[in-house]
XYZ file of C-alpha atoms in Angstrom:
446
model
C -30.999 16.332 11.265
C -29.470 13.167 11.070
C -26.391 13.728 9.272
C -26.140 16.993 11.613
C -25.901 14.241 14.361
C -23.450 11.852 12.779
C -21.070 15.093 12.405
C -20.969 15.782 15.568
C -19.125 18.480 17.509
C -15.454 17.857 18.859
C -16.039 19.945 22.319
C -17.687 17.244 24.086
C -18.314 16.967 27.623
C -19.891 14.639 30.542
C -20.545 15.839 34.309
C -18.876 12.857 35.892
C -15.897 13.671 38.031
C -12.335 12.303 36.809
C -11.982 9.220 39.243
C -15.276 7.830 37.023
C -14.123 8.463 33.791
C -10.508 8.564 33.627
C -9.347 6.248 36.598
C -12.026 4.239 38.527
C -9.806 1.557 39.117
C -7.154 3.896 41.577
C -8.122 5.339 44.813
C -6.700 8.700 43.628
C -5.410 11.018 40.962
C -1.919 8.982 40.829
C -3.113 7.916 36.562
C -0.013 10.684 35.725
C 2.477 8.843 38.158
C 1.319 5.092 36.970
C 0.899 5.947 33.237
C 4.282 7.810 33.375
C 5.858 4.807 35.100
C 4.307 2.119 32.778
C 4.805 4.163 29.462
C 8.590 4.131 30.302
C 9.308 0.840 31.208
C 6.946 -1.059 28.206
C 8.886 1.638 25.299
C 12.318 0.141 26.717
C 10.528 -3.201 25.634
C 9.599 -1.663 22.403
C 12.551 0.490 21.132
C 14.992 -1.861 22.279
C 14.366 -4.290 19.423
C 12.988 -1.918 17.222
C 16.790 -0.082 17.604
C 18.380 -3.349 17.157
C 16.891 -4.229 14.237
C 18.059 -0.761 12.638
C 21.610 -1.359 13.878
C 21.401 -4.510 11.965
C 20.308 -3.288 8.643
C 22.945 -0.666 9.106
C 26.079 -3.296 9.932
C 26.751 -1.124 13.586
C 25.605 -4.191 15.601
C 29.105 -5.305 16.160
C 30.602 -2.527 17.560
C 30.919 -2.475 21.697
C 31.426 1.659 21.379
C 27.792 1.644 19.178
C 26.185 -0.038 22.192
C 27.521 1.702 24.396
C 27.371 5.360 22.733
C 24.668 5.052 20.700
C 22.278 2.381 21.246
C 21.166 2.386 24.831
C 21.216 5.934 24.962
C 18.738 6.622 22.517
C 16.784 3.819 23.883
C 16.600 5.240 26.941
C 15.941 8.651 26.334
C 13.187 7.500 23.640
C 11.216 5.401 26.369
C 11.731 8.501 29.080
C 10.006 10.563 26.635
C 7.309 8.213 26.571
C 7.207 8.272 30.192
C 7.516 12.066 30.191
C 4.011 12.341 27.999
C 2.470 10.140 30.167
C 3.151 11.549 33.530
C 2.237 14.979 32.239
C -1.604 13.824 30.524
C -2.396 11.980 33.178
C -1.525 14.613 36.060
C -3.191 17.712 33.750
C -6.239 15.147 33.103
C -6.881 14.867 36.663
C -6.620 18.547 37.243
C -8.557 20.121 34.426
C -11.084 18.178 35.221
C -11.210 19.647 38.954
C -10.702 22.689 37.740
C -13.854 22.756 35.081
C -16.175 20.955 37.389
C -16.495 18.455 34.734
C -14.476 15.977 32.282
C -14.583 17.556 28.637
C -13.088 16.790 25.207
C -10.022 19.576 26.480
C -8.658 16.386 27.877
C -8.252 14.708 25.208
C -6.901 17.645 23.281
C -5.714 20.375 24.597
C -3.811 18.065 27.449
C -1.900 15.562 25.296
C -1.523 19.132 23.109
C 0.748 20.543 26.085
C 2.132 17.104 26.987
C 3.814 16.276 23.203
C 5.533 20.112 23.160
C 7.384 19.340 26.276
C 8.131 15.551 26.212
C 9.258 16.515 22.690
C 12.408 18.036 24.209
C 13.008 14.935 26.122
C 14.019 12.977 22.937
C 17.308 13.783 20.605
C 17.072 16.018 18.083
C 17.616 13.618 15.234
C 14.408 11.005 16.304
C 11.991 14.323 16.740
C 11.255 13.879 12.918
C 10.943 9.918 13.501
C 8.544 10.476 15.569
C 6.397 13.190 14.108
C 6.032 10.516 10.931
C 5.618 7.897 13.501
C 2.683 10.344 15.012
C 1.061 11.661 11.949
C 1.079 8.162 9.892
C -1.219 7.009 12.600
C -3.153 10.126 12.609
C -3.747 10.244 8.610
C -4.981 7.078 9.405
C -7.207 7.393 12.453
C -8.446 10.859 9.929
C -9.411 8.493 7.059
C -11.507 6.234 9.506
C -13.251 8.653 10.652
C -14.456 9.793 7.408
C -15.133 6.145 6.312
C -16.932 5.887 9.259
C -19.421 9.134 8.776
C -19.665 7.496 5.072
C -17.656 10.702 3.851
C -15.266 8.542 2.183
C -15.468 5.356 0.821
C -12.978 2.750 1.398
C -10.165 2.044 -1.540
C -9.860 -1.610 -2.377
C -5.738 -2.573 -2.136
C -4.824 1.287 -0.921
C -2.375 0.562 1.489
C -0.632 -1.497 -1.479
C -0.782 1.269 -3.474
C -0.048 3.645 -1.029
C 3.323 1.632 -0.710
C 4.142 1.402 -4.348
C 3.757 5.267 -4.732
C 5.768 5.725 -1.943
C 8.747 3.217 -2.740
C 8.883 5.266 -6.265
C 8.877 8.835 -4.487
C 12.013 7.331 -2.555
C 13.678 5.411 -5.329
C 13.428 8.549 -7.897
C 14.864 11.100 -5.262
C 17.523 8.716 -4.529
C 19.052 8.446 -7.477
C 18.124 12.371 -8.301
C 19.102 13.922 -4.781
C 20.392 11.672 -2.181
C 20.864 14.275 0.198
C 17.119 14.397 0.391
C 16.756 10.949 1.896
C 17.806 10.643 5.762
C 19.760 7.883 7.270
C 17.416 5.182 7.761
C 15.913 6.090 4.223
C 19.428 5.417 2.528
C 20.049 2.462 4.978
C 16.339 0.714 3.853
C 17.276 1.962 -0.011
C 20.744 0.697 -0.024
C 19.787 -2.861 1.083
C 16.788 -3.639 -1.491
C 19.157 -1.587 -4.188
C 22.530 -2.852 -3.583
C 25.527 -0.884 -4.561
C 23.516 1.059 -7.068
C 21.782 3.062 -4.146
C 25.593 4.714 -3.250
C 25.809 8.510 -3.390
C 28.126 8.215 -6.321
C 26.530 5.990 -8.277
C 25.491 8.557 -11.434
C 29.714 9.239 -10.989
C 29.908 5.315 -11.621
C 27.752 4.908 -14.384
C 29.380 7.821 -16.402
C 32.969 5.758 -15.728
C 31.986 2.478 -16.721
C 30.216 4.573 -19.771
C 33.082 6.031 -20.851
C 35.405 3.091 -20.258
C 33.214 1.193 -22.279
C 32.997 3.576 -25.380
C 37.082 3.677 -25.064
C 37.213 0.010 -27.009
C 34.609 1.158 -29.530
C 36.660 4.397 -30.965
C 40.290 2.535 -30.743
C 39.065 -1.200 -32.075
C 40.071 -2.941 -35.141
C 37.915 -2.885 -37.970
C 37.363 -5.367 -40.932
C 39.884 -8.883 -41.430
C 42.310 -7.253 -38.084
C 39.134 -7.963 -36.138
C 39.809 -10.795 -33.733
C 35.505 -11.703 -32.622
C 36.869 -14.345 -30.439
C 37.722 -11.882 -28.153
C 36.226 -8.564 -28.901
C 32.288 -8.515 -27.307
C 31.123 -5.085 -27.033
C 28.473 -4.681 -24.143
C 24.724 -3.835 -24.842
C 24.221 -0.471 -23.793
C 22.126 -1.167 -21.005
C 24.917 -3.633 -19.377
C 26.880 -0.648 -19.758
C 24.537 1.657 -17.524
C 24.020 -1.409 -14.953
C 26.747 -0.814 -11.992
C 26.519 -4.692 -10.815
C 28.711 -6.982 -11.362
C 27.723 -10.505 -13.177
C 24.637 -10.739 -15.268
C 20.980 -8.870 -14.134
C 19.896 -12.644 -13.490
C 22.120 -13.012 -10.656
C 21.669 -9.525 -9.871
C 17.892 -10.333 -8.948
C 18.644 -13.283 -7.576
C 21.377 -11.836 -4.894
C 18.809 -9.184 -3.883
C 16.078 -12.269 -3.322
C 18.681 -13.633 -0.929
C 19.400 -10.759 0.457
C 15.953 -9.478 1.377
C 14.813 -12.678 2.276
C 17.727 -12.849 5.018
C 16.793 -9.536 5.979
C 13.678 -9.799 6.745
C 13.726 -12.905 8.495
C 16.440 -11.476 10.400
C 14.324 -8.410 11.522
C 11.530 -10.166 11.824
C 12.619 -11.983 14.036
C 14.135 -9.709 16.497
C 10.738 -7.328 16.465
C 8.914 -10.572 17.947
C 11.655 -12.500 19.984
C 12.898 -9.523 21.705
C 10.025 -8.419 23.505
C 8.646 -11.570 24.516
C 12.064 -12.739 25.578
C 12.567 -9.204 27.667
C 8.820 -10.090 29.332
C 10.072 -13.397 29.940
C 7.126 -15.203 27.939
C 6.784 -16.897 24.892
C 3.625 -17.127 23.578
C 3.848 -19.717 20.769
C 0.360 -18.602 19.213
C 1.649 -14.828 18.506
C 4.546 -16.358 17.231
C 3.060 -18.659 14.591
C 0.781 -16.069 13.920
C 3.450 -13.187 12.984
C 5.783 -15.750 11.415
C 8.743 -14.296 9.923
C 8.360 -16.533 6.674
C 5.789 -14.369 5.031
C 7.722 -10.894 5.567
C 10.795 -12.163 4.540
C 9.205 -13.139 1.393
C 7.515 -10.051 1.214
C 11.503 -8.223 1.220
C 12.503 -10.889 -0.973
C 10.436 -9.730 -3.937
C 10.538 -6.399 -3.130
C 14.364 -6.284 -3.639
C 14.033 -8.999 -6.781
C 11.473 -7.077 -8.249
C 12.818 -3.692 -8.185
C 15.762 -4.747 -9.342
C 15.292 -6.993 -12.425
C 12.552 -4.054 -13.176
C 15.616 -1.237 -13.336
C 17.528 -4.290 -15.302
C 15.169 -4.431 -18.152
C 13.622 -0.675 -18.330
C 17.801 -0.264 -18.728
C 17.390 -2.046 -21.862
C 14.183 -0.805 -23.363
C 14.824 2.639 -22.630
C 18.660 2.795 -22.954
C 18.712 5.824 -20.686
C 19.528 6.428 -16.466
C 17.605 9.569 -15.783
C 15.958 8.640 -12.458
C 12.499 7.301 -13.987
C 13.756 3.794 -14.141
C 14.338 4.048 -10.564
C 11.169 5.545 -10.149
C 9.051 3.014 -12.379
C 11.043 0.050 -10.673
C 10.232 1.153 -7.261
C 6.849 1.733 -7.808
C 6.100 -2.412 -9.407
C 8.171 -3.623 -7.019
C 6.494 -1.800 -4.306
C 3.456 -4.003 -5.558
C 4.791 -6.699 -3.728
C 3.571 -5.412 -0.711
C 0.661 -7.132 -1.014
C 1.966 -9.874 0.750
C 2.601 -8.074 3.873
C -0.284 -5.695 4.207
C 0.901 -3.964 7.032
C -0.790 -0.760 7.566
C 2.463 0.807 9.764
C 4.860 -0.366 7.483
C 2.443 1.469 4.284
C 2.221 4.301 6.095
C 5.318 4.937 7.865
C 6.877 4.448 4.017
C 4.680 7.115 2.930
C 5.599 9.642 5.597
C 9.130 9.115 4.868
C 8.271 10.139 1.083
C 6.402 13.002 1.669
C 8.392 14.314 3.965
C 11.341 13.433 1.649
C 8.982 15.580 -1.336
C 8.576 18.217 1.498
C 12.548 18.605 1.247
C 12.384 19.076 -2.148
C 9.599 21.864 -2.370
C 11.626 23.780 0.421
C 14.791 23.071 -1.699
C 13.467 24.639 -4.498
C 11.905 27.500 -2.876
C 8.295 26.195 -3.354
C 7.337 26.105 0.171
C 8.272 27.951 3.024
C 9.389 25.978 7.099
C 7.624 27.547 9.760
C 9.296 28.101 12.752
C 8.426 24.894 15.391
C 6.603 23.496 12.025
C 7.947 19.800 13.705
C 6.672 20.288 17.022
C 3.361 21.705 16.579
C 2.537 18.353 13.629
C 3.766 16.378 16.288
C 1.275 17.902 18.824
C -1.348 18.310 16.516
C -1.335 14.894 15.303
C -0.891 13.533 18.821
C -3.974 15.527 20.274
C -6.233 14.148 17.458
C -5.175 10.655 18.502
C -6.082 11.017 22.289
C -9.298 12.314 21.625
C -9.999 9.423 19.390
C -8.613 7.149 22.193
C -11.385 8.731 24.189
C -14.603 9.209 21.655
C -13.926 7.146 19.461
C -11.206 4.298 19.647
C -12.796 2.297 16.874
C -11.529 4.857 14.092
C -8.216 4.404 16.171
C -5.218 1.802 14.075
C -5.748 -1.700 15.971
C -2.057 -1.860 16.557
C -1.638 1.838 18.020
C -4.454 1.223 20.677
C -2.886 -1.951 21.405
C 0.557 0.188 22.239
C -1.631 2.515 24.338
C -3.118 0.024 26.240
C 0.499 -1.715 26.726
C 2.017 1.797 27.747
C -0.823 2.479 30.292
C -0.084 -1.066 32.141
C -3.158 -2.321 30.193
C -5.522 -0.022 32.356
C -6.865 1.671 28.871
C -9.207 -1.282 28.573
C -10.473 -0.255 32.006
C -11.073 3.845 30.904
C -12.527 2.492 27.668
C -15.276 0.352 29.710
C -16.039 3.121 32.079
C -16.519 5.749 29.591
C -18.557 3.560 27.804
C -22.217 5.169 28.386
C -20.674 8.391 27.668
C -19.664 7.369 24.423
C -23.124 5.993 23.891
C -24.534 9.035 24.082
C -22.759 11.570 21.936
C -22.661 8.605 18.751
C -25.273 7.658 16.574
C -25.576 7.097 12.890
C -22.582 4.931 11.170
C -20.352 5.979 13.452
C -22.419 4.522 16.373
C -22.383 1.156 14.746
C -18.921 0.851 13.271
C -18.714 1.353 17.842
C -20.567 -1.326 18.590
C -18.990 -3.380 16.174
C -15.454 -2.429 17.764
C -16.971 -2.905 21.209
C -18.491 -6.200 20.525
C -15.002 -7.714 18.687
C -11.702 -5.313 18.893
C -12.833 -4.235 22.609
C -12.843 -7.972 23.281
C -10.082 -9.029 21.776
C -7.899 -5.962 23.306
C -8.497 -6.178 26.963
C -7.801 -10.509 26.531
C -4.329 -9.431 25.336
């Protein structure tokens, strides 16, 4: 009977009216109007430096047209999307729940369900995938706590690190195998811990320098005419290398490189919004200091490339599993960072980078609005979490909810307490009152 407990039914449902549960601290059913309002101005805070920092990596920062074509537009309409969602939850909240007589779990599911299909054709066509992997990383996530917490699961010791290594191979092997696979911001991020060697023609390149280098072997002098002063043939793995200089150097520029990088980016992701609130908090910035993620690129670019370097020279061959091997023990790097977003969000890009490939190929088979409907699904199973169970919900994406809302989720999430105390118990009730007693804390003090 227990365990029938702890997996407990989704269609929930308590007889307190909406103004209790959803928004005791307004006088009426404005929450669609205020969240709306809120969620739009805090995503210009957030996508404006998140933007940025793409511009950067992709060298478009300098151009005035960019800015003024590109950049603010999609910031924008990204953060009236945001705004769009919000206004339509919280105004379909507060009217299912008149309409039923009584606040259910079809707020937190069917309602953000309807929401995400129609503020989905608020954004541009080209960030609807962006933000389907942006949705579903966090609701693989939120799906795997869950399970931990039922003990369904058990937890993986260093999975997001692996997680990340499998991933950077998935994207290094179909990059050298099928670039076309790999979207903009994949070839951008590929490019810079790569180099040159991440071009579209770089198989082109290495069958050139190949052949140019085989040239001085069929037309060179043999025995006394021999001058070995000046005649050095290269190994054949120098020969499949596209740098320039030795692979020491090689390494060494992509240290530099990724270090600069990701200080760079680092930098703007934590300066920008605190300089656009017009507050510096000095503790947040110590504690997110940009020293450790730049490090973090550093090796990662280092040690993918001095890994492609010497499997070059074992293996003698450039058939994509170099790439693929290199990507994955440099990805092991990201142990220093041991973000779950950036693990995830990695991960999404290579599956849905794998999904290209099976539909390529004629393995799978796109279903019409596939895109919006993952977005919607993944969306509704994240709102109902934010409701039943925000402990199984990724610290960092409660924390944006609770920004977007005007930091009035902390408020919901104390006065639906009780009725979250009474449809838990078991594992799950604990891993709650853990939450409650530490994350809740810390969450409405931010």
């Amino acid at each position: 009977m227990e365990e029938v407990s702890v997996v407990h039914s989704a269609v929930k449902h308590c007889e307190r009216p909406c103004s209790e549960v959803l928004h005791p601290f307004l006088p009426g059913c404005t929450y669609g109007v205020m969240f709306g309002k809120s969620g739009f101005v805090s995503s210009l805070q957030i996508y404006a430096p998140t933007l940025l920092a793409s511009a950067l990596l992709s060298g478009r920062i300098t151009s005035a047209r960019f800015w003024v074509t590109k950049l603010i537009p999609s910031v924008v309409r990204s953060s009236a999307m945001i705004g769009t969602f919000g206004f339509i939850w919280g105004d379909l909240a507060c009217r299912l729940s008149k309409l039923s007589g009584r606040h259910t779990s079809l707020n937190y599911a069917l309602v953000p369900f309807v929401a995400s299909v129609v503020s989905l054709l608020v954004e541009q066509q080209k960030r609807r995938s962006e933000m389907t992997v942006f949705v579903w990383n966090n609701a693989l996530d939120c799906a795997y706590r869950m399970l931990v917490s039922r003990k369904l699961l058990p937890p993986v010791k260093h999975g997001l690190t692996l997680l990340f290594a499998v991933g950077m191979a998935a994207l290094h092997y179909f990059q050298k195998r099928d670039q076309s696979l790999l979207g903009s911001s994949e070839c951008t991020f590929m490019s810079a811990i790569v180099g040159r060697e991440g071009h579209p023609d770089a198989f082109d390149k290495i069958v050139l320098r190949r052949s140019a280098a085989v040239a001085p072997l069929l037309s060179s002098p043999t025995g006394d005419e021999r001058d070995e002063e000046s005649y050095e043939p290269k190994p054949k793995h120098r020969r499949l290398c596209l740098h320039e200089g030795s692979c020491v150097s090689y390494c060494a520029a992509g240290a530099a490189r990724g270090a600069v990088i990701g200080f760079s980016v680092k930098c703007i992701l934590v300066l920008a919004p605190m300089l656009m609130s017009g507050r510096i908090d000095t503790v947040k910035l110590m504690r997110k200091s940009p020293a450790k993620f730049a490090a973090f690129l550093a090796l990662l670019s280092a040690g993918t490339r001095g890994t492609q370097c010497w499997l070059r020279s074992v293996r003698e061959v450039e058939d994509g599993w170099n790439q693929a091997l290199s990507g994955f023990f440099g990805g092991l790097s990201f142990a220093l960072c041991g973000s779950v977003e950036i693990s995830m969000y990695l991960v999404s890009k290579a599956a849905d980078v794998v999904y290209k490939f099976l539909k390529q190929k004629g393995f799978v088979t796109p279903i019409p609005g596939g895109q919006t409907l993952m977005f919607a699904t993944g969306t509704s199973l994240l709102f109902w979490a934010m409701f039943w169970e925000p402990h199984n919900l990724r610290p960092s994406y409660i924390t944006y909810l609770n920004t977007a809302s005007s930091k009035t989720l902390c408020k919901l999430l104390q006065a639906s307490h009780e009725v979250r105390m009474e449809h838990m118990s078991g594992p799950n009730l604990r891993r709650y009152l853990k939450w409650f007693d530490r994350g809740f804390r810390k969450l409405s003090s931010s």
